[in-house]
Amino acid sequence: MDIRVDTVRKEFSLYPALNDVSLEVKSSELIALLGPSGSGKTTLLRLIAGLELPTAGRIFFGDEDASGKTVQERNVGFVFQAYALFRNMTVLDNISFGLKVRPRSTRPPNAEIRRRAMELLDLVQLTGLEKRFPQQLSGGQRQRVALARALAIEPRVLLLDEPFGALDAQVRKELRKWLREIHDRTGHTTVFVTHDQEEALELADRLVVMSQGKIEQVGTPDEVYDRPNSPFVFSFIGESSSIPVAVENRELWSGGRAIGLPAPADAPGEATLFFRPHDVELVEDGVGAALAGVVAASRRVGGTRRVELEVGGNPNRVEIDLPFDHPAGERTRIAFRPKRWRVFPGKV
Amino acid sequence: MKPSVIPGFGLTFGYTILYLSLLVLIPIAGLFLKAATTPWPQIVRIATAPRTINALEISFGSSLIAALVNVLFGVIVAWVLVRYKFPGRRILDAIVDLPFALPTAVAGIALSTLYAPKGWIGSLFSDKGPLWQWWHAQTWLPFGLEQFSLNFKIAYTPTGIVIALIFVGLPFIVRTVQPVLEEFEQELEEAAATLGANRWQTIAKVILPRLTPALLTGFALAFARAVGEYGSVIFIAGNLPNISEIAPVLIVIKLEEFDQAGAAVIAGIMLIISFAMLLVVNLIQAWARRRFGNV
């Protein structure tokens, strides 16, 4: 089931949480809404679910306009960050809840409900825990129960609101992989919200980067990572360094020196150069055009050494990564050229 | 005792014991000692006297009914106070506490005035009163039902006792349920809604089970309060022996007759029954806590 969000706007007491957002989610796609807090990602998810109603705009499930439908009618599976399991029910009762509350005409017989719930319990790898109560489970197990419960109603779309936000790093990684497997097996159109970019990059077919109630960029993880379309996306996704530059004669200049990078567009003036700290090549200082700076600080981070450079008296330091045993780590002055970069006009 | 990082255990514990002893344990022990000086056959005679048994039945029966009624309406009041924002909510919230603060005798007089056969509400139910006339004007009633007349006395009957006890017990339910409702995670209701549950199913299967422990506590408090209530009941009950005479009234009557042994025995029986009932409620709660965790 594909989802189409058509110029949706949501205002909470006059302050717009979402500003005319449009988005298309393809059938069977796993898509991530990524953004800092307050970017409107959770609001968008809740609007799709019907837990909030838009101030303006429409939401389509397939060809059907779902905007006027209640949560119950939309038939979506929703997973909350804090699990939201029913504590007074066993795991099995939690999973079968959605089937048990159906009106008699569409409710499967009890034996069938039980069989389906047990099947889902198998799917989420919690076989044998059906008689436990939620508070007897670990956080990761609870979130699996929550997912099984959402899948039990055979939802048209699956929506997850920071599903792994409350879990510790190890469990997070496991569940991430596992969610991908489940998605590949069941093929539900899935939208999940996260502020963890690593999670989004690893898990999603496509990313939707949001900021201040607007969509900044939509694309595959590679597209968004390699070709960010705005300074916000560049600095929000992955590590980034930036330095003010000038565009002149189809070249980039810093501190009165050409730095050996061609300007992408011939629009003279101030601009900002963005690159990834690990995407640089070192050059001999004084040989050829490059960015050169004085080492201000350096620290070892796992397998790499992160070096902070002061380039041309610029107050903001620039960070680059070196292999931790690279001889340049000992020097006081380093010259480098970004291998991949983006230039955005104006000062950022 | 494991050593604790919080200092002052000795002091606070000693104070607790002293305080409880002076105010609760010693008076109750004295009561049982007094009752124990009575010869055994006399105890049995007092305890099995029809008037005693009737008074105990009326006391515990009407307390039970009042507490149950309060559970229902207390939840509705707490729900309205927590879930809806409306003008005057704070005033309504404050009114709930009035039964705590009002001298119960004042409440009793007010209630008996209202519910007496000539009172504003009591007169509605009187013989040939408005309700009676409305009932008899109904032509759709199936055969025989029109015989069932709608006149009954409220004040000076056990019904009046129940009304007074509902009055004094209401705040207990509201005040125990209110904080639980306030802390209730909205996500649980949203989860139920996404799973297709309608409003009633959500209330019955998700919200009410969470309220149960608080409801039990509130029920126990309201019930205990009702069993011991005296001031408001004596005005509305009429205090007819065997019909509308509650046990506390019987105790006072015994005392006025200088029958201290009789009073002590009845009081002892009341204490034992109350204690047993509160114990049962506590056991149910402990069971629920074990089963559902700290709900």
PDB file of N, CA and C in Angstrom, chain B residues 12-76:
ATOM      1  N   THR B  12      12.875   8.047  63.639  1.00  0.00           N
ATOM      2  CA  THR B  12      11.549   8.086  63.008  1.00  0.00           C
ATOM      3  C   THR B  12      10.736   6.837  63.343  1.00  0.00           C
ATOM      4  N   PHE B  13      11.440   5.692  63.412  1.00  0.00           N
ATOM      5  CA  PHE B  13      10.715   4.465  63.716  1.00  0.00           C
ATOM      6  C   PHE B  13      10.174   4.517  65.147  1.00  0.00           C
ATOM      7  N   GLY B  14      11.023   4.978  66.074  1.00  0.00           N
ATOM      8  CA  GLY B  14      10.592   5.102  67.462  1.00  0.00           C
ATOM      9  C   GLY B  14       9.393   6.022  67.577  1.00  0.00           C
ATOM     10  N   TYR B  15       9.446   7.135  66.845  1.00  0.00           N
ATOM     11  CA  TYR B  15       8.348   8.090  66.890  1.00  0.00           C
ATOM     12  C   TYR B  15       7.070   7.438  66.348  1.00  0.00           C
ATOM     13  N   THR B  16       7.218   6.713  65.238  1.00  0.00           N
ATOM     14  CA  THR B  16       6.059   6.063  64.628  1.00  0.00           C
ATOM     15  C   THR B  16       5.383   5.122  65.616  1.00  0.00           C
ATOM     16  N   ILE B  17       6.222   4.307  66.283  1.00  0.00           N
ATOM     17  CA  ILE B  17       5.660   3.335  67.222  1.00  0.00           C
ATOM     18  C   ILE B  17       4.966   4.046  68.391  1.00  0.00           C
ATOM     19  N   LEU B  18       5.627   5.062  68.916  1.00  0.00           N
ATOM     20  CA  LEU B  18       5.051   5.789  70.049  1.00  0.00           C
ATOM     21  C   LEU B  18       3.712   6.406  69.661  1.00  0.00           C
ATOM     22  N   TYR B  19       3.718   7.057  68.513  1.00  0.00           N
ATOM     23  CA  TYR B  19       2.554   7.761  68.010  1.00  0.00           C
ATOM     24  C   TYR B  19       1.394   6.784  67.793  1.00  0.00           C
ATOM     25  N   LEU B  20       1.701   5.703  67.085  1.00  0.00           N
ATOM     26  CA  LEU B  20       0.658   4.707  66.812  1.00  0.00           C
ATOM     27  C   LEU B  20       0.145   4.110  68.112  1.00  0.00           C
ATOM     28  N   SER B  21       1.063   3.892  69.079  1.00  0.00           N
ATOM     29  CA  SER B  21       0.651   3.283  70.335  1.00  0.00           C
ATOM     30  C   SER B  21      -0.302   4.201  71.080  1.00  0.00           C
ATOM     31  N   LEU B  22       0.089   5.450  71.236  1.00  0.00           N
ATOM     32  CA  LEU B  22      -0.715   6.380  72.024  1.00  0.00           C
ATOM     33  C   LEU B  22      -2.081   6.592  71.400  1.00  0.00           C
ATOM     34  N   LEU B  23      -2.108   6.670  70.059  1.00  0.00           N
ATOM     35  CA  LEU B  23      -3.351   7.083  69.412  1.00  0.00           C
ATOM     36  C   LEU B  23      -4.189   5.920  68.901  1.00  0.00           C
ATOM     37  N   VAL B  24      -3.553   4.820  68.560  1.00  0.00           N
ATOM     38  CA  VAL B  24      -4.316   3.735  67.944  1.00  0.00           C
ATOM     39  C   VAL B  24      -4.244   2.449  68.764  1.00  0.00           C
ATOM     40  N   LEU B  25      -3.040   1.947  68.983  1.00  0.00           N
ATOM     41  CA  LEU B  25      -2.914   0.603  69.542  1.00  0.00           C
ATOM     42  C   LEU B  25      -3.438   0.516  70.975  1.00  0.00           C
ATOM     43  N   ILE B  26      -3.064   1.463  71.851  1.00  0.00           N
ATOM     44  CA  ILE B  26      -3.469   1.362  73.255  1.00  0.00           C
ATOM     45  C   ILE B  26      -4.985   1.509  73.420  1.00  0.00           C
ATOM     46  N   PRO B  27      -5.613   2.510  72.758  1.00  0.00           N
ATOM     47  CA  PRO B  27      -7.083   2.573  72.877  1.00  0.00           C
ATOM     48  C   PRO B  27      -7.767   1.297  72.399  1.00  0.00           C
ATOM     49  N   ILE B  28      -7.270   0.723  71.286  1.00  0.00           N
ATOM     50  CA  ILE B  28      -7.924  -0.484  70.774  1.00  0.00           C
ATOM     51  C   ILE B  28      -7.684  -1.658  71.712  1.00  0.00           C
ATOM     52  N   ALA B  29      -6.451  -1.747  72.242  1.00  0.00           N
ATOM     53  CA  ALA B  29      -6.166  -2.823  73.186  1.00  0.00           C
ATOM     54  C   ALA B  29      -7.075  -2.685  74.403  1.00  0.00           C
ATOM     55  N   GLY B  30      -7.245  -1.423  74.874  1.00  0.00           N
ATOM     56  CA  GLY B  30      -8.119  -1.188  76.016  1.00  0.00           C
ATOM     57  C   GLY B  30      -9.531  -1.657  75.741  1.00  0.00           C
ATOM     58  N   LEU B  31      -9.977  -1.412  74.520  1.00  0.00           N
ATOM     59  CA  LEU B  31     -11.321  -1.835  74.130  1.00  0.00           C
ATOM     60  C   LEU B  31     -11.464  -3.352  74.256  1.00  0.00           C
ATOM     61  N   PHE B  32     -10.442  -4.065  73.722  1.00  0.00           N
ATOM     62  CA  PHE B  32     -10.536  -5.524  73.776  1.00  0.00           C
ATOM     63  C   PHE B  32     -10.405  -6.030  75.212  1.00  0.00           C
ATOM     64  N   LEU B  33      -9.565  -5.350  76.034  1.00  0.00           N
ATOM     65  CA  LEU B  33      -9.439  -5.749  77.436  1.00  0.00           C
ATOM     66  C   LEU B  33     -10.780  -5.598  78.144  1.00  0.00           C
ATOM     67  N   LYS B  34     -11.427  -4.482  77.869  1.00  0.00           N
ATOM     68  CA  LYS B  34     -12.729  -4.226  78.495  1.00  0.00           C
ATOM     69  C   LYS B  34     -13.722  -5.323  78.094  1.00  0.00           C
ATOM     70  N   ALA B  35     -13.722  -5.616  76.786  1.00  0.00           N
ATOM     71  CA  ALA B  35     -14.646  -6.638  76.309  1.00  0.00           C
ATOM     72  C   ALA B  35     -14.301  -7.977  76.941  1.00  0.00           C
ATOM     73  N   ALA B  36     -13.017  -8.240  77.199  1.00  0.00           N
ATOM     74  CA  ALA B  36     -12.593  -9.541  77.708  1.00  0.00           C
ATOM     75  C   ALA B  36     -12.974  -9.732  79.170  1.00  0.00           C
ATOM     76  N   THR B  37     -13.204  -8.629  79.898  1.00  0.00           N
ATOM     77  CA  THR B  37     -13.602  -8.798  81.303  1.00  0.00           C
ATOM     78  C   THR B  37     -15.032  -9.308  81.412  1.00  0.00           C
ATOM     79  N   THR B  38     -15.766  -9.199  80.324  1.00  0.00           N
ATOM     80  CA  THR B  38     -17.142  -9.685  80.323  1.00  0.00           C
ATOM     81  C   THR B  38     -17.120 -11.210  80.266  1.00  0.00           C
ATOM     82  N   PRO B  39     -17.969 -11.853  81.069  1.00  0.00           N
ATOM     83  CA  PRO B  39     -18.001 -13.333  80.999  1.00  0.00           C
ATOM     84  C   PRO B  39     -18.410 -13.790  79.601  1.00  0.00           C
ATOM     85  N   TRP B  40     -17.878 -14.889  79.182  1.00  0.00           N
ATOM     86  CA  TRP B  40     -18.063 -15.412  77.831  1.00  0.00           C
ATOM     87  C   TRP B  40     -19.535 -15.573  77.446  1.00  0.00           C
ATOM     88  N   PRO B  41     -20.366 -16.205  78.304  1.00  0.00           N
ATOM     89  CA  PRO B  41     -21.786 -16.368  77.894  1.00  0.00           C
ATOM     90  C   PRO B  41     -22.452 -15.022  77.637  1.00  0.00           C
ATOM     91  N   GLN B  42     -22.026 -14.015  78.406  1.00  0.00           N
ATOM     92  CA  GLN B  42     -22.658 -12.702  78.191  1.00  0.00           C
ATOM     93  C   GLN B  42     -22.236 -12.117  76.848  1.00  0.00           C
ATOM     94  N   ILE B  43     -20.946 -12.330  76.508  1.00  0.00           N
ATOM     95  CA  ILE B  43     -20.472 -11.861  75.199  1.00  0.00           C
ATOM     96  C   ILE B  43     -21.314 -12.469  74.095  1.00  0.00           C
ATOM     97  N   VAL B  44     -21.501 -13.790  74.207  1.00  0.00           N
ATOM     98  CA  VAL B  44     -22.275 -14.481  73.170  1.00  0.00           C
ATOM     99  C   VAL B  44     -23.696 -13.937  73.132  1.00  0.00           C
ATOM    100  N   ARG B  45     -24.263 -13.686  74.317  1.00  0.00           N
ATOM    101  CA  ARG B  45     -25.633 -13.193  74.351  1.00  0.00           C
ATOM    102  C   ARG B  45     -25.729 -11.821  73.680  1.00  0.00           C
ATOM    103  N   ILE B  46     -24.767 -10.940  74.003  1.00  0.00           N
ATOM    104  CA  ILE B  46     -24.803  -9.604  73.385  1.00  0.00           C
ATOM    105  C   ILE B  46     -24.605  -9.714  71.870  1.00  0.00           C
ATOM    106  N   ALA B  47     -23.647 -10.550  71.497  1.00  0.00           N
ATOM    107  CA  ALA B  47     -23.296 -10.632  70.077  1.00  0.00           C
ATOM    108  C   ALA B  47     -24.417 -11.232  69.253  1.00  0.00           C
ATOM    109  N   THR B  48     -25.178 -12.144  69.850  1.00  0.00           N
ATOM    110  CA  THR B  48     -26.208 -12.820  69.056  1.00  0.00           C
ATOM    111  C   THR B  48     -27.588 -12.214  69.255  1.00  0.00           C
ATOM    112  N   ALA B  49     -27.671 -11.159  70.047  1.00  0.00           N
ATOM    113  CA  ALA B  49     -28.975 -10.514  70.209  1.00  0.00           C
ATOM    114  C   ALA B  49     -29.440 -10.002  68.848  1.00  0.00           C
ATOM    115  N   PRO B  50     -30.725 -10.200  68.510  1.00  0.00           N
ATOM    116  CA  PRO B  50     -31.201  -9.791  67.181  1.00  0.00           C
ATOM    117  C   PRO B  50     -30.900  -8.323  66.889  1.00  0.00           C
ATOM    118  N   ARG B  51     -31.022  -7.474  67.907  1.00  0.00           N
ATOM    119  CA  ARG B  51     -30.811  -6.045  67.669  1.00  0.00           C
ATOM    120  C   ARG B  51     -29.344  -5.775  67.264  1.00  0.00           C
ATOM    121  N   THR B  52     -28.409  -6.495  67.920  1.00  0.00           N
ATOM    122  CA  THR B  52     -27.002  -6.342  67.562  1.00  0.00           C
ATOM    123  C   THR B  52     -26.759  -6.801  66.131  1.00  0.00           C
ATOM    124  N   ILE B  53     -27.269  -7.995  65.842  1.00  0.00           N
ATOM    125  CA  ILE B  53     -27.031  -8.556  64.508  1.00  0.00           C
ATOM    126  C   ILE B  53     -27.626  -7.656  63.435  1.00  0.00           C
ATOM    127  N   ASN B  54     -28.842  -7.173  63.677  1.00  0.00           N
ATOM    128  CA  ASN B  54     -29.459  -6.285  62.698  1.00  0.00           C
ATOM    129  C   ASN B  54     -28.656  -5.006  62.515  1.00  0.00           C
ATOM    130  N   ALA B  55     -28.191  -4.456  63.647  1.00  0.00           N
ATOM    131  CA  ALA B  55     -27.427  -3.209  63.553  1.00  0.00           C
ATOM    132  C   ALA B  55     -26.144  -3.425  62.756  1.00  0.00           C
ATOM    133  N   LEU B  56     -25.466  -4.563  63.018  1.00  0.00           N
ATOM    134  CA  LEU B  56     -24.231  -4.849  62.281  1.00  0.00           C
ATOM    135  C   LEU B  56     -24.522  -5.042  60.800  1.00  0.00           C
ATOM    136  N   GLU B  57     -25.608  -5.757  60.516  1.00  0.00           N
ATOM    137  CA  GLU B  57     -25.980  -5.979  59.116  1.00  0.00           C
ATOM    138  C   GLU B  57     -26.248  -4.664  58.410  1.00  0.00           C
ATOM    139  N   ILE B  58     -27.009  -3.796  59.100  1.00  0.00           N
ATOM    140  CA  ILE B  58     -27.329  -2.503  58.486  1.00  0.00           C
ATOM    141  C   ILE B  58     -26.055  -1.706  58.271  1.00  0.00           C
ATOM    142  N   SER B  59     -25.190  -1.689  59.293  1.00  0.00           N
ATOM    143  CA  SER B  59     -23.948  -0.930  59.181  1.00  0.00           C
ATOM    144  C   SER B  59     -23.098  -1.415  58.013  1.00  0.00           C
ATOM    145  N   PHE B  60     -22.777  -2.692  58.017  1.00  0.00           N
ATOM    146  CA  PHE B  60     -21.860  -3.208  57.000  1.00  0.00           C
ATOM    147  C   PHE B  60     -22.528  -3.275  55.636  1.00  0.00           C
ATOM    148  N   GLY B  61     -23.817  -3.630  55.627  1.00  0.00           N
ATOM    149  CA  GLY B  61     -24.539  -3.713  54.356  1.00  0.00           C
ATOM    150  C   GLY B  61     -24.605  -2.364  53.677  1.00  0.00           C
ATOM    151  N   SER B  62     -25.047  -1.328  54.432  1.00  0.00           N
ATOM    152  CA  SER B  62     -25.175  -0.035  53.756  1.00  0.00           C
ATOM    153  C   SER B  62     -23.805   0.549  53.429  1.00  0.00           C
ATOM    154  N   SER B  63     -22.791   0.264  54.257  1.00  0.00           N
ATOM    155  CA  SER B  63     -21.444   0.744  53.931  1.00  0.00           C
ATOM    156  C   SER B  63     -20.959   0.130  52.627  1.00  0.00           C
ATOM    157  N   LEU B  64     -21.249  -1.164  52.466  1.00  0.00           N
ATOM    158  CA  LEU B  64     -20.819  -1.868  51.260  1.00  0.00           C
ATOM    159  C   LEU B  64     -21.514  -1.279  50.029  1.00  0.00           C
ATOM    160  N   ILE B  65     -22.839  -1.105  50.132  1.00  0.00           N
ATOM    161  CA  ILE B  65     -23.575  -0.552  48.996  1.00  0.00           C
ATOM    162  C   ILE B  65     -23.065   0.850  48.682  1.00  0.00           C
ATOM    163  N   ALA B  66     -22.877   1.660  49.737  1.00  0.00           N
ATOM    164  CA  ALA B  66     -22.428   3.040  49.516  1.00  0.00           C
ATOM    165  C   ALA B  66     -21.055   3.053  48.860  1.00  0.00           C
ATOM    166  N   ALA B  67     -20.155   2.186  49.325  1.00  0.00           N
ATOM    167  CA  ALA B  67     -18.805   2.174  48.752  1.00  0.00           C
ATOM    168  C   ALA B  67     -18.859   1.743  47.287  1.00  0.00           C
ATOM    169  N   LEU B  68     -19.712   0.768  46.967  1.00  0.00           N
ATOM    170  CA  LEU B  68     -19.819   0.310  45.575  1.00  0.00           C
ATOM    171  C   LEU B  68     -20.374   1.420  44.680  1.00  0.00           C
ATOM    172  N   VAL B  69     -21.424   2.101  45.180  1.00  0.00           N
ATOM    173  CA  VAL B  69     -21.984   3.214  44.403  1.00  0.00           C
ATOM    174  C   VAL B  69     -20.909   4.273  44.190  1.00  0.00           C
ATOM    175  N   ASN B  70     -20.127   4.537  45.242  1.00  0.00           N
ATOM    176  CA  ASN B  70     -19.068   5.535  45.132  1.00  0.00           C
ATOM    177  C   ASN B  70     -18.003   5.134  44.126  1.00  0.00           C
ATOM    178  N   VAL B  71     -17.713   3.843  44.019  1.00  0.00           N
ATOM    179  CA  VAL B  71     -16.722   3.389  43.044  1.00  0.00           C
ATOM    180  C   VAL B  71     -17.171   3.824  41.650  1.00  0.00           C
ATOM    181  N   LEU B  72     -18.436   3.588  41.344  1.00  0.00           N
ATOM    182  CA  LEU B  72     -18.950   3.940  40.029  1.00  0.00           C
ATOM    183  C   LEU B  72     -18.915   5.450  39.798  1.00  0.00           C
ATOM    184  N   PHE B  73     -19.535   6.202  40.723  1.00  0.00           N
ATOM    185  CA  PHE B  73     -19.644   7.634  40.482  1.00  0.00           C
ATOM    186  C   PHE B  73     -18.341   8.363  40.746  1.00  0.00           C
ATOM    187  N   GLY B  74     -17.545   7.838  41.686  1.00  0.00           N
ATOM    188  CA  GLY B  74     -16.245   8.444  41.944  1.00  0.00           C
ATOM    189  C   GLY B  74     -15.362   8.400  40.711  1.00  0.00           C
ATOM    190  N   VAL B  75     -15.396   7.278  39.990  1.00  0.00           N
ATOM    191  CA  VAL B  75     -14.587   7.160  38.782  1.00  0.00           C
ATOM    192  C   VAL B  75     -15.069   8.171  37.740  1.00  0.00           C
ATOM    193  N   ILE B  76     -16.389   8.300  37.616  1.00  0.00           N
ATOM    194  CA  ILE B  76     -16.912   9.246  36.629  1.00  0.00           C
ATOM    195  C   ILE B  76     -16.499  10.668  36.992  1.00  0.00           C
TER     196      ILE B  76
END
